[in-house]
Structure formats: C-alpha cells, structure tokens
Amino acid sequence: MDGEQIVVGTPPGPSTAGGAAGVAMGSGGGSAATGPVSLNTATVEQLDTLPGVGPVLAQHIVDYRTQHGGFRSINELREVNGIGDRRFADLQPLVGP
C-alpha cells in the first residue's frame, strides 16, 4: 500500500507501533497511536485502522473472537479467514491479545 511504513530492527512498543500505524493510515482513528490494538477488545472500526485490514477482515477478526471466546495469543490471528503469513507478519507488532 502506498505510504505504508514497516519498521524493522526495533523492538515493538507504543512509539514504534504508533508511528508505523500513524504513517500507514493517513485517515486514522487515533487508537493505534496509543499502543498495540487489543484483539480482544477492539471494535471493527479500530481494527480497520490497521494496515492491510479493511472492514471485512476486521469483521472476520471480531467474528473469530466471538466464536472462540477471545484470543489467548497473537498467533491465533493466523486462524482468522483472510490472514496469511505475510499479513500476520505485518500485524504482529501492532496488535496484542
């Protein structure tokens, strides 16, 4: 996606995740700028602010969370329909359980 920034070689944290999400979003809601987005509490709108996640994929994440009683680890994100290895690698530093 044009304008997307992927930070490599730095530990994930609020400033790294917020900077990458803020640059990638442009239209963004401010939730990603404050730290990792919680897979267990984020709304569809908050998940939609993540790079590579649109409203349909955000809904899939919420549906998975509802059906399975939440995410116990970030690795469970791989089980969501529409999340492949590449998208998981992009989202991993930006989300938390």
PDB file of C-alpha atoms in Angstrom:
ATOM      1  CA  MET A   1       0.000   0.000   0.000  1.00  0.00           C
ATOM      2  CA  ASP A   2       1.429   3.368  -0.926  1.00  0.00           C
ATOM      3  CA  GLY A   3       2.683   5.295   2.073  1.00  0.00           C
ATOM      4  CA  GLU A   4       2.906   2.244   4.314  1.00  0.00           C
ATOM      5  CA  GLN A   5       5.886   2.139   6.657  1.00  0.00           C
ATOM      6  CA  ILE A   6       7.279  -1.056   8.110  1.00  0.00           C
ATOM      7  CA  VAL A   7       9.786  -0.577  10.911  1.00  0.00           C
ATOM      8  CA  VAL A   8      12.439  -3.309  11.021  1.00  0.00           C
ATOM      9  CA  GLY A   9      15.070  -3.929  13.655  1.00  0.00           C
ATOM     10  CA  THR A  10      13.427  -2.103  16.538  1.00  0.00           C
ATOM     11  CA  PRO A  11      11.572  -3.695  19.427  1.00  0.00           C
ATOM     12  CA  PRO A  12       7.802  -3.356  19.210  1.00  0.00           C
ATOM     13  CA  GLY A  13       6.369  -0.763  21.535  1.00  0.00           C
ATOM     14  CA  PRO A  14       3.918   2.109  21.726  1.00  0.00           C
ATOM     15  CA  SER A  15       6.134   4.585  19.879  1.00  0.00           C
ATOM     16  CA  THR A  16       7.130   2.119  17.125  1.00  0.00           C
ATOM     17  CA  ALA A  17       3.624   0.744  16.638  1.00  0.00           C
ATOM     18  CA  GLY A  18       2.034   4.182  16.815  1.00  0.00           C
ATOM     19  CA  GLY A  19       4.484   5.671  14.344  1.00  0.00           C
ATOM     20  CA  ALA A  20       4.027   2.892  11.820  1.00  0.00           C
ATOM     21  CA  ALA A  21       0.249   2.864  12.172  1.00  0.00           C
ATOM     22  CA  GLY A  22       0.007   6.649  12.022  1.00  0.00           C
ATOM     23  CA  VAL A  23       2.012   6.834   8.807  1.00  0.00           C
ATOM     24  CA  ALA A  24       0.204   3.915   7.233  1.00  0.00           C
ATOM     25  CA  MET A  25      -3.257   5.187   7.997  1.00  0.00           C
ATOM     26  CA  GLY A  26      -3.435   8.792   6.987  1.00  0.00           C
ATOM     27  CA  SER A  27      -7.202   8.820   7.694  1.00  0.00           C
ATOM     28  CA  GLY A  28      -6.740   7.050  11.003  1.00  0.00           C
ATOM     29  CA  GLY A  29      -8.678   6.949  14.185  1.00  0.00           C
ATOM     30  CA  GLY A  30      -6.123   7.554  16.931  1.00  0.00           C
ATOM     31  CA  SER A  31      -6.418   4.154  18.650  1.00  0.00           C
ATOM     32  CA  ALA A  32      -3.329   2.550  17.093  1.00  0.00           C
ATOM     33  CA  ALA A  33      -1.172   5.547  18.031  1.00  0.00           C
ATOM     34  CA  THR A  34      -1.557   4.837  21.758  1.00  0.00           C
ATOM     35  CA  GLY A  35      -0.104   1.322  21.607  1.00  0.00           C
ATOM     36  CA  PRO A  36      -0.911  -2.137  20.339  1.00  0.00           C
ATOM     37  CA  VAL A  37      -4.515  -2.737  19.337  1.00  0.00           C
ATOM     38  CA  SER A  38      -6.137  -5.372  21.547  1.00  0.00           C
ATOM     39  CA  LEU A  39      -7.586  -8.242  19.524  1.00  0.00           C
ATOM     40  CA  ASN A  40      -9.943  -8.993  22.417  1.00  0.00           C
ATOM     41  CA  THR A  41     -11.464  -5.559  22.899  1.00  0.00           C
ATOM     42  CA  ALA A  42     -11.037  -3.610  19.649  1.00  0.00           C
ATOM     43  CA  THR A  43     -14.078  -2.652  17.629  1.00  0.00           C
ATOM     44  CA  VAL A  44     -14.391  -3.252  13.892  1.00  0.00           C
ATOM     45  CA  GLU A  45     -13.587   0.441  13.398  1.00  0.00           C
ATOM     46  CA  GLN A  46     -10.407   0.215  15.491  1.00  0.00           C
ATOM     47  CA  LEU A  47      -9.225  -2.938  13.710  1.00  0.00           C
ATOM     48  CA  ASP A  48      -9.936  -1.245  10.372  1.00  0.00           C
ATOM     49  CA  THR A  49      -7.227   1.319  11.197  1.00  0.00           C
ATOM     50  CA  LEU A  50      -4.517  -1.363  10.997  1.00  0.00           C
ATOM     51  CA  PRO A  51      -2.518  -1.568   7.746  1.00  0.00           C
ATOM     52  CA  GLY A  52      -3.919  -4.191   5.386  1.00  0.00           C
ATOM     53  CA  VAL A  53      -7.114  -4.623   7.414  1.00  0.00           C
ATOM     54  CA  GLY A  54     -10.337  -3.383   5.878  1.00  0.00           C
ATOM     55  CA  PRO A  55     -13.872  -3.561   7.238  1.00  0.00           C
ATOM     56  CA  VAL A  56     -14.445  -7.135   6.013  1.00  0.00           C
ATOM     57  CA  LEU A  57     -11.264  -8.541   7.571  1.00  0.00           C
ATOM     58  CA  ALA A  58     -11.912  -6.545  10.746  1.00  0.00           C
ATOM     59  CA  GLN A  59     -15.339  -8.198  10.955  1.00  0.00           C
ATOM     60  CA  HIS A  60     -13.726 -11.644  10.464  1.00  0.00           C
ATOM     61  CA  ILE A  61     -11.433 -10.914  13.430  1.00  0.00           C
ATOM     62  CA  VAL A  62     -14.391  -9.894  15.620  1.00  0.00           C
ATOM     63  CA  ASP A  63     -16.379 -12.963  14.479  1.00  0.00           C
ATOM     64  CA  TYR A  64     -13.449 -15.265  15.325  1.00  0.00           C
ATOM     65  CA  ARG A  65     -13.132 -13.620  18.744  1.00  0.00           C
ATOM     66  CA  THR A  66     -16.851 -14.117  19.408  1.00  0.00           C
ATOM     67  CA  GLN A  67     -16.881 -17.760  18.274  1.00  0.00           C
ATOM     68  CA  HIS A  68     -13.738 -18.771  20.184  1.00  0.00           C
ATOM     69  CA  GLY A  69     -14.102 -16.748  23.367  1.00  0.00           C
ATOM     70  CA  GLY A  70     -11.304 -14.315  22.564  1.00  0.00           C
ATOM     71  CA  PHE A  71      -7.665 -14.532  21.566  1.00  0.00           C
ATOM     72  CA  ARG A  72      -5.323 -16.257  24.029  1.00  0.00           C
ATOM     73  CA  SER A  73      -2.272 -15.369  21.928  1.00  0.00           C
ATOM     74  CA  ILE A  74      -1.413 -13.267  18.912  1.00  0.00           C
ATOM     75  CA  ASN A  75      -0.617 -16.469  16.985  1.00  0.00           C
ATOM     76  CA  GLU A  76      -4.338 -17.298  16.923  1.00  0.00           C
ATOM     77  CA  LEU A  77      -4.713 -14.411  14.475  1.00  0.00           C
ATOM     78  CA  ARG A  78      -3.343 -16.798  11.819  1.00  0.00           C
ATOM     79  CA  GLU A  79      -6.548 -18.840  12.138  1.00  0.00           C
ATOM     80  CA  VAL A  80      -8.751 -15.933  11.040  1.00  0.00           C
ATOM     81  CA  ASN A  81     -10.039 -16.218   7.480  1.00  0.00           C
ATOM     82  CA  GLY A  82      -8.032 -13.766   5.346  1.00  0.00           C
ATOM     83  CA  ILE A  83      -4.884 -13.639   7.496  1.00  0.00           C
ATOM     84  CA  GLY A  84      -1.950 -15.250   5.745  1.00  0.00           C
ATOM     85  CA  ASP A  85       1.689 -15.393   6.749  1.00  0.00           C
ATOM     86  CA  ARG A  86       2.573 -12.029   5.220  1.00  0.00           C
ATOM     87  CA  ARG A  87      -0.360 -10.141   6.715  1.00  0.00           C
ATOM     88  CA  PHE A  88       0.281 -11.798  10.084  1.00  0.00           C
ATOM     89  CA  ALA A  89       3.912 -10.658   9.981  1.00  0.00           C
ATOM     90  CA  ASP A  90       2.759  -7.090   9.247  1.00  0.00           C
ATOM     91  CA  LEU A  91       0.173  -7.076  12.042  1.00  0.00           C
ATOM     92  CA  GLN A  92       2.077  -8.955  14.753  1.00  0.00           C
ATOM     93  CA  PRO A  93       3.962  -5.928  16.146  1.00  0.00           C
ATOM     94  CA  LEU A  94       0.811  -3.775  16.049  1.00  0.00           C
ATOM     95  CA  VAL A  95      -1.616  -5.983  18.000  1.00  0.00           C
ATOM     96  CA  GLY A  96      -1.876  -7.709  21.348  1.00  0.00           C
ATOM     97  CA  PRO A  97      -4.232 -10.333  22.770  1.00  0.00           C
TER      98      PRO A  97
END
